[in-house]
Amino acid sequence: MYKDTRLFIDGTWRAGGEGKSEEVYNPANGGVLGTVAHASQKDLADAVAAAGAGFQVWRKTPGEQRAAVLRKTARLIADRSDTIAAIMTLEQGKPLAEAKGEMERVVETFDFNADAVAHIGGQNYDPPGGAFRQSVQPEPLGVAVGLTAWNFPAILPTRKLGPALAAGCSMILKASEETPCTAAELVQALHDAGLPRGVVNLVFGVPAEVSSYLLAAEPVRKVSFTGSVPVGKLLAGLAAPGLKRCTLELGGHAPAIVCEDADITAACAALTGFKFRNAGQVCIAPSRFYVHDRHYDTFVNAFVAAANSQKIGDGMDPNTTFGPMANARRIEAMEQITEDARARGAKVLTGGKRHGNQGHFWEPTVLTDVPDDAMVMTEEPFGPIAPISRFSELDEVIPKANSLPFGLAAYAFAGSSQTVDYLADQLEAGGVAINAVTPMRPDTPFGGMKDSGIGYEGGMEAIDSYMHKKLVSTGI
Ligand code: NAD
């Protein structure tokens, strides 16, 4: 089932021009799954040329046909989703049930973007005086570059491919070299659904080399990246000389506040479930917990019980609820974060160490008595570590929740409608969920504030971000 991943350029799969490749590993056992080809400069130049030619074809393709290709892609992916989910679990580690859930979101997202094509439209204006008419005509920007991380190998590329193709742009996708085969399956489905050659191209390589080449290329008019804040800022810098538009979906460090009047049973169930999903490698995962004194002991006990009840193992085992971390870098980060907290006086109630002697497993970890300046409270942990703090007054916790440069997601559990409204107003985050841990959906826009990003993915807003609105004025 698992294949070596090649480059997809101008409608054809090919090896890297200089014969370079790297190995892809299974994070559950460290075994080599296959290889991923690296693009040479010539391959990247070919991808840019193909995407330029593909754009000229796709921008003139009627909307109904663009929608039909996206809809067919959704059906093909639905048919293949068990296979793609297994590929995802092999290369990324998440439990198979989570991978299958991610594939359902991929199908919904292609379907949403197919339907949304019909809603792309211009607008007419009749300025006073009657001397001329004006219309706003949306046009696709051109060649877009999509760059995606490894934590959601299927939905992250889909949230770029779907709206770019709906808008009429072509795309060069550089998915993560650590999870390449899942992305290749998506691209194959688009090809099989009848997407004209050149409209989507898939490349891999040394990320900094690929992005600096592609963002400097003249036909490229747009970049959309999902990944860490430092890389997002680097890419914004690369995009600046050519004033290429950016959508940046970056990291977060979501506070979760449990108020005095919260339904504590619901809060515990929702937050423990979300925290340990994908071994905590989720940009919107709750990652700093502030719990009112009244519920503190109950909440801590529930978190420890949830951590201890995880079935840790290979994601391919149907009994597994908690898989490995995606790569060795995350284990090193978990060690560093935990040691820093310990050194500052935190208590490790459970976990806090590697699990087993093969693969990249880290035990679900619960920390208490963590000072606010500990690394786990200030840097995105991107892992299954839950630091839990207590508070007495809501007004003292809001400034803490808003104190970091991040502003991606925030969660709260509260009873009274006044408190719910107050929290929704006060929390500085691109998405605030109260008495819920709402996932991102294909039809709603989501984007970060502050260092967490620029622009939106999802909804018509995502399609708009791949379009220019041309103002046409016509004298009468
Ligand atoms: P990283 O920042 O080096 O890489 C993140 C992603 O960006 C990877 O897929 C990588 O291939 C890509 N990348 C790196 N440098 C690039 C460049 N110059 N040009 C283009 N793409 C580039 O770090 P990492 O070790 O893979 O992940 C660590 C951190 O990244 C995590 O702690 C987390 O904060 C963040 N992250 C965030 C998300 C998200 O969804 N917001 C996803 C994955 C990782």
Short mmCIF file of C-alpha atoms and ligand atoms in Angstrom, two decimals:
data_model
loop_
_atom_site.label_atom_id
_atom_site.label_comp_id
_atom_site.label_asym_id
_atom_site.label_seq_id
_atom_site.Cartn_x
_atom_site.Cartn_y
_atom_site.Cartn_z
CA MET A 1 0.00 0.00 0.00
CA TYR A 2 2.75 2.48 0.94
CA LYS A 3 4.59 3.72 -2.16
CA ASP A 4 7.65 5.87 -2.76
CA THR A 5 6.47 9.42 -3.47
CA ARG A 6 7.58 11.15 -6.66
CA LEU A 7 7.03 14.68 -7.91
CA PHE A 8 3.92 15.53 -9.91
CA ILE A 9 4.69 18.11 -12.56
CA ASP A 10 2.63 18.96 -15.64
CA GLY A 11 0.35 15.99 -15.16
CA THR A 12 3.12 13.38 -14.81
CA TRP A 13 4.82 11.66 -11.89
CA ARG A 14 8.61 11.86 -12.04
CA ALA A 15 11.71 11.24 -9.93
CA GLY A 16 13.74 14.25 -8.82
CA GLY A 17 15.97 15.52 -11.65
CA GLU A 18 19.20 15.06 -9.69
CA GLY A 19 18.12 11.72 -8.30
CA LYS A 20 17.92 13.05 -4.72
CA SER A 21 15.40 11.73 -2.24
CA GLU A 22 14.95 11.21 1.50
CA GLU A 23 13.54 8.39 3.54
CA VAL A 24 10.09 8.51 5.12
CA TYR A 25 9.75 6.87 8.54
CA ASN A 26 6.99 5.23 10.50
CA PRO A 27 6.93 7.12 13.82
CA ALA A 28 5.43 4.09 15.60
CA ASN A 29 8.54 1.97 15.11
CA GLY A 30 11.18 4.00 13.29
CA GLY A 31 11.05 1.70 10.26
CA VAL A 32 11.59 3.07 6.76
CA LEU A 33 8.32 3.21 4.81
CA GLY A 34 9.71 4.49 1.53
CA THR A 35 11.29 7.56 0.00
CA VAL A 36 10.21 10.98 -1.20
CA ALA A 37 11.83 12.60 -4.24
CA HIS A 38 13.55 15.98 -3.97
CA ALA A 39 12.99 18.51 -6.73
CA SER A 40 16.01 19.95 -8.52
CA GLN A 41 16.01 23.61 -9.61
CA LYS A 42 15.03 22.39 -13.07
CA ASP A 43 12.07 20.48 -11.57
CA LEU A 44 10.96 23.63 -9.73
CA ALA A 45 11.31 25.69 -12.91
CA ASP A 46 9.23 23.06 -14.74
CA ALA A 47 6.61 23.19 -11.98
CA VAL A 48 6.39 26.98 -12.25
CA ALA A 49 6.09 26.80 -16.06
CA ALA A 50 3.48 24.03 -15.85
CA ALA A 51 1.47 25.93 -13.24
CA GLY A 52 1.65 29.07 -15.40
CA ALA A 53 0.31 27.19 -18.42
CA GLY A 54 -2.20 25.32 -16.25
CA PHE A 55 -3.50 28.62 -14.88
CA GLN A 56 -4.27 29.88 -18.39
CA VAL A 57 -6.38 26.77 -19.02
CA TRP A 58 -8.08 26.66 -15.61
CA ARG A 59 -8.97 30.33 -15.38
CA LYS A 60 -10.93 29.97 -18.63
CA THR A 61 -12.60 26.73 -17.56
CA PRO A 62 -16.28 27.46 -16.82
CA GLY A 63 -17.24 27.42 -13.16
CA GLU A 64 -19.54 24.40 -13.57
CA GLN A 65 -16.65 22.36 -14.92
CA ARG A 66 -14.32 23.45 -12.11
CA ALA A 67 -17.02 22.47 -9.64
CA ALA A 68 -17.54 19.11 -11.38
CA VAL A 69 -13.83 18.25 -11.06
CA LEU A 70 -13.84 19.14 -7.36
CA ARG A 71 -17.00 17.12 -6.78
CA LYS A 72 -15.58 14.10 -8.63
CA THR A 73 -12.40 14.43 -6.56
CA ALA A 74 -14.50 14.29 -3.40
CA ARG A 75 -16.19 11.07 -4.59
CA LEU A 76 -12.88 9.43 -5.57
CA ILE A 77 -11.34 10.34 -2.22
CA ALA A 78 -14.40 9.01 -0.39
CA ASP A 79 -13.99 5.70 -2.25
CA ARG A 80 -10.29 5.56 -1.41
CA SER A 81 -10.46 7.00 2.09
CA ASP A 82 -9.73 3.77 3.99
CA THR A 83 -6.52 3.30 2.02
CA ILE A 84 -5.47 6.94 2.32
CA ALA A 85 -6.24 6.93 6.05
CA ALA A 86 -3.98 3.90 6.52
CA ILE A 87 -1.19 5.62 4.58
CA MET A 88 -1.64 8.66 6.82
CA THR A 89 -1.42 6.61 10.00
CA LEU A 90 1.69 4.82 8.76
CA GLU A 91 3.57 8.03 7.99
CA GLN A 92 2.17 10.37 10.67
CA GLY A 93 1.24 8.06 13.54
CA LYS A 94 -2.30 9.18 14.49
CA PRO A 95 -4.81 6.43 15.36
CA LEU A 96 -6.57 5.05 12.31
CA ALA A 97 -9.97 6.28 13.55
CA GLU A 98 -8.61 9.85 13.66
CA ALA A 99 -7.15 9.46 10.17
CA LYS A 100 -10.54 8.27 8.90
CA GLY A 101 -12.20 11.27 10.56
CA GLU A 102 -9.72 13.55 8.82
CA MET A 103 -10.60 11.96 5.46
CA GLU A 104 -14.28 12.72 6.06
CA ARG A 105 -13.35 16.37 6.50
CA VAL A 106 -11.33 16.23 3.27
CA VAL A 107 -14.38 14.99 1.36
CA GLU A 108 -16.61 17.68 2.95
CA THR A 109 -14.07 20.35 2.08
CA PHE A 110 -13.81 19.41 -1.60
CA ASP A 111 -17.63 19.24 -1.74
CA PHE A 112 -18.01 22.63 -0.05
CA ASN A 113 -15.59 24.24 -2.50
CA ALA A 114 -17.35 22.58 -5.44
CA ASP A 115 -20.68 24.06 -4.29
CA ALA A 116 -19.07 27.42 -3.53
CA VAL A 117 -17.99 27.97 -7.15
CA ALA A 118 -21.60 28.91 -7.95
CA HIS A 119 -21.42 31.71 -5.37
CA ILE A 120 -18.40 33.41 -6.88
CA GLY A 121 -19.82 36.39 -8.63
CA GLY A 122 -19.43 40.00 -9.55
CA GLN A 123 -21.48 42.96 -8.49
CA ASN A 124 -22.87 45.89 -10.49
CA TYR A 125 -23.03 49.48 -9.30
CA ASP A 126 -24.85 52.50 -10.72
CA PRO A 127 -22.98 55.55 -9.42
CA PRO A 128 -25.02 58.77 -9.07
CA GLY A 129 -24.98 61.04 -12.12
CA GLY A 130 -25.52 58.28 -14.67
CA ALA A 131 -22.34 59.00 -16.65
CA PHE A 132 -20.89 55.54 -16.17
CA ARG A 133 -21.53 52.10 -14.74
CA GLN A 134 -19.24 50.07 -12.57
CA SER A 135 -18.86 46.40 -11.92
CA VAL A 136 -16.61 44.38 -9.69
CA GLN A 137 -15.37 41.26 -11.42
CA PRO A 138 -13.55 38.67 -9.32
CA GLU A 139 -10.55 37.09 -11.09
CA PRO A 140 -8.22 34.34 -9.92
CA LEU A 141 -4.85 35.71 -8.85
CA GLY A 142 -2.66 33.29 -10.80
CA VAL A 143 -0.23 30.61 -9.66
CA ALA A 144 -0.52 29.90 -5.93
CA VAL A 145 2.00 28.07 -3.76
CA GLY A 146 0.70 25.89 -0.92
CA LEU A 147 3.07 24.81 1.88
CA THR A 148 1.79 22.42 4.52
CA ALA A 149 2.96 20.78 7.75
CA TRP A 150 2.84 17.15 8.85
CA ASN A 151 0.24 17.15 11.65
CA PHE A 152 -2.80 16.90 9.36
CA PRO A 153 -1.35 15.42 6.16
CA ALA A 154 -4.67 15.41 4.26
CA ILE A 155 -6.83 18.29 5.49
CA LEU A 156 -4.08 20.93 5.47
CA PRO A 157 -3.36 20.50 1.72
CA THR A 158 -7.11 20.23 1.05
CA ARG A 159 -7.83 23.58 2.76
CA LYS A 160 -5.47 25.13 0.20
CA LEU A 161 -6.22 23.06 -2.91
CA GLY A 162 -10.02 23.31 -2.58
CA PRO A 163 -10.39 27.11 -2.51
CA ALA A 164 -7.48 27.77 -4.91
CA LEU A 165 -9.01 25.49 -7.54
CA ALA A 166 -12.52 26.78 -6.90
CA ALA A 167 -11.24 30.31 -7.51
CA GLY A 168 -9.56 29.30 -10.78
CA CYS A 169 -5.94 29.45 -9.60
CA SER A 170 -3.35 26.80 -10.31
CA MET A 171 -1.24 25.53 -7.43
CA ILE A 172 2.22 24.21 -6.67
CA LEU A 173 1.88 22.25 -3.45
CA LYS A 174 4.85 21.44 -1.26
CA ALA A 175 3.45 19.16 1.38
CA SER A 176 5.56 17.96 4.29
CA GLU A 177 8.43 15.65 3.37
CA GLU A 178 7.52 13.67 6.50
CA THR A 179 3.99 12.84 5.26
CA PRO A 180 4.29 12.98 1.46
CA CYS A 181 2.31 9.93 0.38
CA THR A 182 -1.02 11.20 1.76
CA ALA A 183 -0.62 14.40 -0.26
CA ALA A 184 0.28 12.38 -3.36
CA GLU A 185 -2.99 10.44 -3.00
CA LEU A 186 -4.97 13.71 -2.98
CA VAL A 187 -3.15 14.93 -6.08
CA GLN A 188 -3.73 11.59 -7.81
CA ALA A 189 -7.47 11.89 -7.09
CA LEU A 190 -7.56 15.40 -8.60
CA HIS A 191 -5.76 14.08 -11.68
CA ASP A 192 -8.12 11.09 -11.96
CA ALA A 193 -11.09 13.45 -11.62
CA GLY A 194 -10.01 15.18 -14.82
CA LEU A 195 -8.06 18.20 -13.60
CA PRO A 196 -6.14 19.53 -16.62
CA ARG A 197 -2.39 18.99 -16.51
CA GLY A 198 -0.32 21.67 -14.86
CA VAL A 199 -3.18 22.95 -12.70
CA VAL A 200 -1.83 21.12 -9.66
CA ASN A 201 1.82 20.26 -9.19
CA LEU A 202 3.37 18.53 -6.18
CA VAL A 203 7.00 19.06 -5.20
CA PHE A 204 9.23 18.17 -2.26
CA GLY A 205 12.78 19.00 -1.26
CA VAL A 206 14.71 20.98 1.33
CA PRO A 207 11.86 23.26 2.54
CA ALA A 208 13.89 26.48 2.71
CA GLU A 209 15.30 25.92 -0.79
CA VAL A 210 11.93 25.11 -2.33
CA SER A 211 10.11 28.03 -0.71
CA SER A 212 12.81 30.58 -1.54
CA TYR A 213 12.78 29.46 -5.19
CA LEU A 214 9.00 29.38 -5.57
CA LEU A 215 8.26 32.62 -3.73
CA ALA A 216 10.74 34.48 -5.94
CA ALA A 217 9.22 33.09 -9.16
CA GLU A 218 7.40 35.80 -11.10
CA PRO A 219 4.19 33.92 -12.06
CA VAL A 220 3.56 33.06 -8.40
CA ARG A 221 1.03 35.55 -7.01
CA LYS A 222 -0.01 33.95 -3.73
CA VAL A 223 1.39 31.80 -0.94
CA SER A 224 -0.58 29.92 1.67
CA PHE A 225 1.33 28.25 4.52
CA THR A 226 0.34 26.20 7.55
CA GLY A 227 3.06 25.65 10.10
CA SER A 228 5.08 27.35 12.79
CA VAL A 229 5.24 31.07 13.57
CA PRO A 230 8.98 31.46 12.79
CA VAL A 231 8.63 29.81 9.37
CA GLY A 232 5.49 31.86 8.66
CA LYS A 233 7.39 35.08 9.34
CA LEU A 234 10.27 33.90 7.16
CA LEU A 235 7.85 33.22 4.29
CA ALA A 236 6.14 36.61 4.72
CA GLY A 237 9.60 38.12 4.28
CA LEU A 238 10.20 36.10 1.12
CA ALA A 239 6.80 37.14 -0.24
CA ALA A 240 7.34 40.84 0.49
CA PRO A 241 9.67 41.87 -2.39
CA GLY A 242 7.13 40.66 -4.96
CA LEU A 243 4.13 41.75 -2.82
CA LYS A 244 2.73 38.23 -3.10
CA ARG A 245 -0.39 37.79 -1.05
CA CYS A 246 -0.06 35.60 2.02
CA THR A 247 -2.40 33.41 3.98
CA LEU A 248 -0.54 32.22 7.07
CA GLU A 249 -2.09 29.68 9.42
CA LEU A 250 0.46 29.53 12.23
CA GLY A 251 0.88 28.24 15.74
CA GLY A 252 -1.14 28.91 18.85
CA HIS A 253 -1.18 28.27 22.58
CA ALA A 254 -4.87 28.09 23.37
CA PRO A 255 -6.05 28.93 26.89
CA ALA A 256 -8.96 26.92 28.29
CA ILE A 257 -10.82 28.61 31.16
CA VAL A 258 -13.19 26.65 33.39
CA CYS A 259 -15.37 29.11 35.31
CA GLU A 260 -17.00 28.75 38.72
CA ASP A 261 -20.46 28.19 37.19
CA ALA A 262 -19.28 25.75 34.47
CA ASP A 263 -20.77 22.31 33.88
CA ILE A 264 -17.64 20.57 35.11
CA THR A 265 -18.56 17.14 33.73
CA ALA A 266 -18.99 18.56 30.23
CA ALA A 267 -15.79 20.63 30.54
CA CYS A 268 -13.71 17.63 31.62
CA ALA A 269 -15.07 15.40 28.85
CA ALA A 270 -14.57 17.95 26.08
CA LEU A 271 -11.15 19.25 27.09
CA THR A 272 -9.53 15.91 27.91
CA GLY A 273 -10.78 14.51 24.60
CA PHE A 274 -9.46 17.40 22.56
CA LYS A 275 -6.16 17.74 24.40
CA PHE A 276 -4.94 14.23 23.61
CA ARG A 277 -6.19 14.06 20.00
CA ASN A 278 -3.34 13.56 17.51
CA ALA A 279 -1.01 13.29 20.56
CA GLY A 280 -1.58 17.00 21.16
CA GLN A 281 -0.07 17.99 17.80
CA VAL A 282 -2.93 20.29 16.86
CA CYS A 283 -2.46 24.04 16.39
CA ILE A 284 -5.84 24.80 18.02
CA ALA A 285 -5.51 22.26 20.86
CA PRO A 286 -6.22 23.62 24.35
CA SER A 287 -2.79 23.91 25.90
CA ARG A 288 -3.03 26.08 29.05
CA PHE A 289 -5.78 25.23 31.52
CA TYR A 290 -7.08 27.80 34.02
CA VAL A 291 -9.61 26.25 36.40
CA HIS A 292 -11.66 27.97 39.11
CA ASP A 293 -10.83 26.89 42.69
CA ARG A 294 -14.25 25.29 43.02
CA HIS A 295 -13.54 22.74 40.26
CA TYR A 296 -9.77 22.49 40.41
CA ASP A 297 -9.44 19.13 42.17
CA THR A 298 -12.20 17.52 40.11
CA PHE A 299 -10.65 18.78 36.88
CA VAL A 300 -7.12 17.66 37.76
CA ASN A 301 -8.36 14.21 38.77
CA ALA A 302 -10.35 13.89 35.53
CA PHE A 303 -7.33 14.88 33.46
CA VAL A 304 -5.05 12.38 35.20
CA ALA A 305 -7.67 9.65 34.73
CA ALA A 306 -8.05 10.52 31.04
CA ALA A 307 -4.28 10.50 30.54
CA ASN A 308 -3.92 7.15 32.29
CA SER A 309 -6.76 5.56 30.35
CA GLN A 310 -5.25 6.21 26.90
CA LYS A 311 -4.38 3.07 24.95
CA ILE A 312 -0.92 4.03 23.75
CA GLY A 313 0.32 2.20 20.68
CA ASP A 314 0.71 1.90 16.93
CA GLY A 315 -2.11 3.83 15.28
CA MET A 316 -2.77 0.86 12.98
CA ASP A 317 -3.96 -1.17 15.99
CA PRO A 318 -7.73 -0.52 16.23
CA ASN A 319 -7.50 -0.45 20.05
CA THR A 320 -5.05 2.46 20.05
CA THR A 321 -6.43 5.81 21.18
CA PHE A 322 -3.09 7.62 21.44
CA GLY A 323 -0.33 7.20 18.87
CA PRO A 324 3.29 8.26 18.64
CA MET A 325 4.45 11.80 18.10
CA ALA A 326 5.16 12.44 14.45
CA ASN A 327 8.92 12.79 14.65
CA ALA A 328 11.95 12.75 16.96
CA ARG A 329 11.99 16.57 17.19
CA ARG A 330 8.71 16.52 19.10
CA ILE A 331 10.11 14.06 21.67
CA GLU A 332 13.11 16.33 22.23
CA ALA A 333 10.73 19.28 22.64
CA MET A 334 8.58 17.35 25.17
CA GLU A 335 11.72 16.47 27.17
CA GLN A 336 12.85 20.08 27.20
CA ILE A 337 9.43 21.45 28.15
CA THR A 338 8.96 18.92 30.95
CA GLU A 339 12.45 19.40 32.38
CA ASP A 340 12.01 23.17 32.35
CA ALA A 341 8.70 22.86 34.25
CA ARG A 342 10.20 20.43 36.78
CA ALA A 343 13.17 22.73 37.35
CA ARG A 344 10.74 25.59 38.11
CA GLY A 345 8.88 23.56 40.73
CA ALA A 346 6.03 22.01 38.73
CA LYS A 347 4.54 18.69 39.84
CA VAL A 348 4.31 15.92 37.23
CA LEU A 349 1.10 14.09 38.20
CA THR A 350 1.32 11.55 35.41
CA GLY A 351 3.47 10.95 32.32
CA GLY A 352 6.44 13.24 31.81
CA LYS A 353 8.54 10.66 30.02
CA ARG A 354 8.97 8.59 26.87
CA HIS A 355 6.90 5.47 26.49
CA GLY A 356 8.48 2.20 25.36
CA ASN A 357 11.80 1.77 23.62
CA GLN A 358 10.87 2.13 19.97
CA GLY A 359 9.14 4.84 17.96
CA HIS A 360 8.39 8.37 19.19
CA PHE A 361 5.95 7.79 22.05
CA TRP A 362 5.50 10.34 24.82
CA GLU A 363 3.18 9.61 27.73
CA PRO A 364 0.13 11.86 28.14
CA THR A 365 1.33 14.28 30.78
CA VAL A 366 -0.42 16.39 33.43
CA LEU A 367 1.45 19.18 35.22
CA THR A 368 0.33 21.35 38.14
CA ASP A 369 1.98 24.18 40.10
CA VAL A 370 3.55 25.50 36.90
CA PRO A 371 4.75 29.10 37.08
CA ASP A 372 3.43 31.45 34.38
CA ASP A 373 6.89 31.99 32.95
CA ALA A 374 7.61 28.27 32.41
CA MET A 375 8.29 27.25 28.83
CA VAL A 376 5.10 25.15 28.72
CA MET A 377 3.04 28.27 29.53
CA THR A 378 4.72 30.59 27.03
CA GLU A 379 5.81 28.50 24.01
CA GLU A 380 3.54 26.39 21.82
CA PRO A 381 3.94 22.89 23.33
CA PHE A 382 2.50 21.04 20.31
CA GLY A 383 2.28 17.83 22.29
CA PRO A 384 0.30 15.92 24.95
CA ILE A 385 1.28 18.02 27.96
CA ALA A 386 -1.50 19.63 30.00
CA PRO A 387 -0.44 22.32 32.50
CA ILE A 388 -3.31 23.08 34.89
CA SER A 389 -3.46 26.29 36.97
CA ARG A 390 -6.13 27.53 39.37
CA PHE A 391 -7.80 30.91 39.75
CA SER A 392 -10.29 32.66 42.05
CA GLU A 393 -11.43 35.68 40.02
CA LEU A 394 -12.20 35.62 36.29
CA ASP A 395 -10.77 39.12 35.87
CA GLU A 396 -7.36 37.90 36.95
CA VAL A 397 -7.25 35.11 34.39
CA ILE A 398 -8.30 36.98 31.22
CA PRO A 399 -5.06 39.02 31.07
CA LYS A 400 -3.10 35.78 31.48
CA ALA A 401 -5.06 34.13 28.69
CA ASN A 402 -4.32 37.10 26.41
CA SER A 403 -0.73 37.59 27.51
CA LEU A 404 1.08 35.66 24.75
CA PRO A 405 1.88 36.81 21.22
CA PHE A 406 -0.33 34.00 19.89
CA GLY A 407 -4.04 34.46 19.14
CA LEU A 408 -5.30 31.33 17.43
CA ALA A 409 -7.93 29.55 19.54
CA ALA A 410 -9.36 29.97 23.04
CA TYR A 411 -11.81 27.83 25.02
CA ALA A 412 -14.01 28.47 28.01
CA PHE A 413 -16.71 26.69 29.98
CA ALA A 414 -19.20 28.89 31.79
CA GLY A 415 -22.83 28.82 32.95
CA SER A 416 -24.35 32.28 32.80
CA SER A 417 -25.00 33.94 29.48
CA GLN A 418 -23.36 37.14 30.76
CA THR A 419 -20.13 35.25 31.40
CA VAL A 420 -20.33 33.54 28.01
CA ASP A 421 -20.73 36.92 26.27
CA TYR A 422 -17.98 38.47 28.35
CA LEU A 423 -15.53 35.69 27.48
CA ALA A 424 -16.39 35.82 23.76
CA ASP A 425 -15.71 39.56 23.83
CA GLN A 426 -12.55 39.52 25.93
CA LEU A 427 -10.55 36.58 24.62
CA GLU A 428 -8.05 37.58 21.94
CA ALA A 429 -8.14 34.65 19.54
CA GLY A 430 -9.08 33.94 15.94
CA GLY A 431 -11.62 31.40 17.19
CA VAL A 432 -13.28 31.31 20.61
CA ALA A 433 -15.30 28.24 21.61
CA ILE A 434 -17.46 28.39 24.74
CA ASN A 435 -19.02 25.25 26.21
CA ALA A 436 -17.76 23.52 23.06
CA VAL A 437 -14.57 22.53 21.30
CA THR A 438 -15.81 23.29 17.83
CA PRO A 439 -13.60 22.03 15.03
CA MET A 440 -12.84 24.13 11.99
CA ARG A 441 -15.42 23.52 9.31
CA PRO A 442 -15.21 23.85 5.53
CA ASP A 443 -17.92 26.51 5.38
CA THR A 444 -16.74 28.87 8.12
CA PRO A 445 -13.71 31.15 7.97
CA PHE A 446 -10.96 30.58 10.50
CA GLY A 447 -7.73 32.51 10.93
CA GLY A 448 -5.33 33.61 13.63
CA MET A 449 -4.84 36.99 15.30
CA LYS A 450 -1.49 38.48 16.35
CA ASP A 451 1.43 36.10 15.63
CA SER A 452 -0.93 33.25 14.78
CA GLY A 453 -1.42 34.33 11.23
CA ILE A 454 -2.84 36.41 8.43
CA GLY A 455 -6.05 35.73 6.52
CA TYR A 456 -8.61 32.95 6.67
CA GLU A 457 -9.09 29.39 5.53
CA GLY A 458 -12.56 27.92 5.13
CA GLY A 459 -15.72 29.57 3.84
CA MET A 460 -16.02 31.96 0.90
CA GLU A 461 -13.30 34.02 2.61
CA ALA A 462 -10.73 31.37 1.65
CA ILE A 463 -11.81 31.46 -2.00
CA ASP A 464 -11.73 35.27 -1.94
CA SER A 465 -8.11 35.11 -0.80
CA TYR A 466 -7.18 33.53 -4.15
CA MET A 467 -9.01 36.25 -6.14
CA HIS A 468 -8.54 39.82 -7.18
CA LYS A 469 -11.63 42.01 -7.39
CA LYS A 470 -11.27 44.02 -10.56
CA LEU A 471 -13.24 47.28 -10.72
CA VAL A 472 -14.46 47.90 -14.26
CA SER A 473 -15.92 51.35 -15.00
CA THR A 474 -17.74 51.85 -18.30
CA GLY A 475 -18.85 55.21 -19.63
CA ILE A 476 -22.39 55.35 -20.95
P1 NAD B 1 9.22 23.77 11.43
O1 NAD B 1 8.78 25.09 11.84
O2 NAD B 1 10.62 23.64 10.93
O3 NAD B 1 8.29 23.18 10.27
C1 NAD B 1 6.89 23.30 10.20
C2 NAD B 1 6.51 22.97 8.75
O4 NAD B 1 7.02 23.97 7.92
C3 NAD B 1 7.14 21.67 8.25
O5 NAD B 1 6.19 20.95 7.50
C4 NAD B 1 8.29 22.10 7.37
O6 NAD B 1 8.50 21.23 6.29
C5 NAD B 1 7.84 23.45 6.88
N1 NAD B 1 8.96 24.36 6.70
C6 NAD B 1 10.03 24.52 7.51
N2 NAD B 1 10.85 25.46 7.03
C7 NAD B 1 10.31 25.89 5.87
C8 NAD B 1 10.69 26.86 4.90
N3 NAD B 1 11.80 27.60 5.03
N4 NAD B 1 9.90 27.03 3.83
C9 NAD B 1 8.76 26.29 3.69
N5 NAD B 1 8.35 25.39 4.56
C10 NAD B 1 9.10 25.18 5.65
O7 NAD B 1 9.09 22.84 12.66
P2 NAD B 1 8.63 21.38 12.95
O8 NAD B 1 9.67 20.76 13.81
O9 NAD B 1 8.22 20.60 11.73
O10 NAD B 1 7.37 21.67 13.81
C11 NAD B 1 7.62 22.36 15.02
C12 NAD B 1 6.65 23.44 15.31
O11 NAD B 1 5.87 23.81 14.20
C13 NAD B 1 5.66 23.01 16.34
O12 NAD B 1 6.17 23.26 17.60
C14 NAD B 1 4.48 23.84 16.05
O13 NAD B 1 4.60 25.03 16.77
C15 NAD B 1 4.60 24.21 14.63
N6 NAD B 1 3.61 23.60 13.77
C16 NAD B 1 2.44 24.25 13.63
C17 NAD B 1 1.46 23.71 12.83
C18 NAD B 1 0.14 24.40 12.66
O14 NAD B 1 -0.80 23.77 12.19
N7 NAD B 1 0.02 25.66 12.99
C19 NAD B 1 1.68 22.52 12.16
C20 NAD B 1 2.91 21.87 12.34
C21 NAD B 1 3.88 22.43 13.13
#
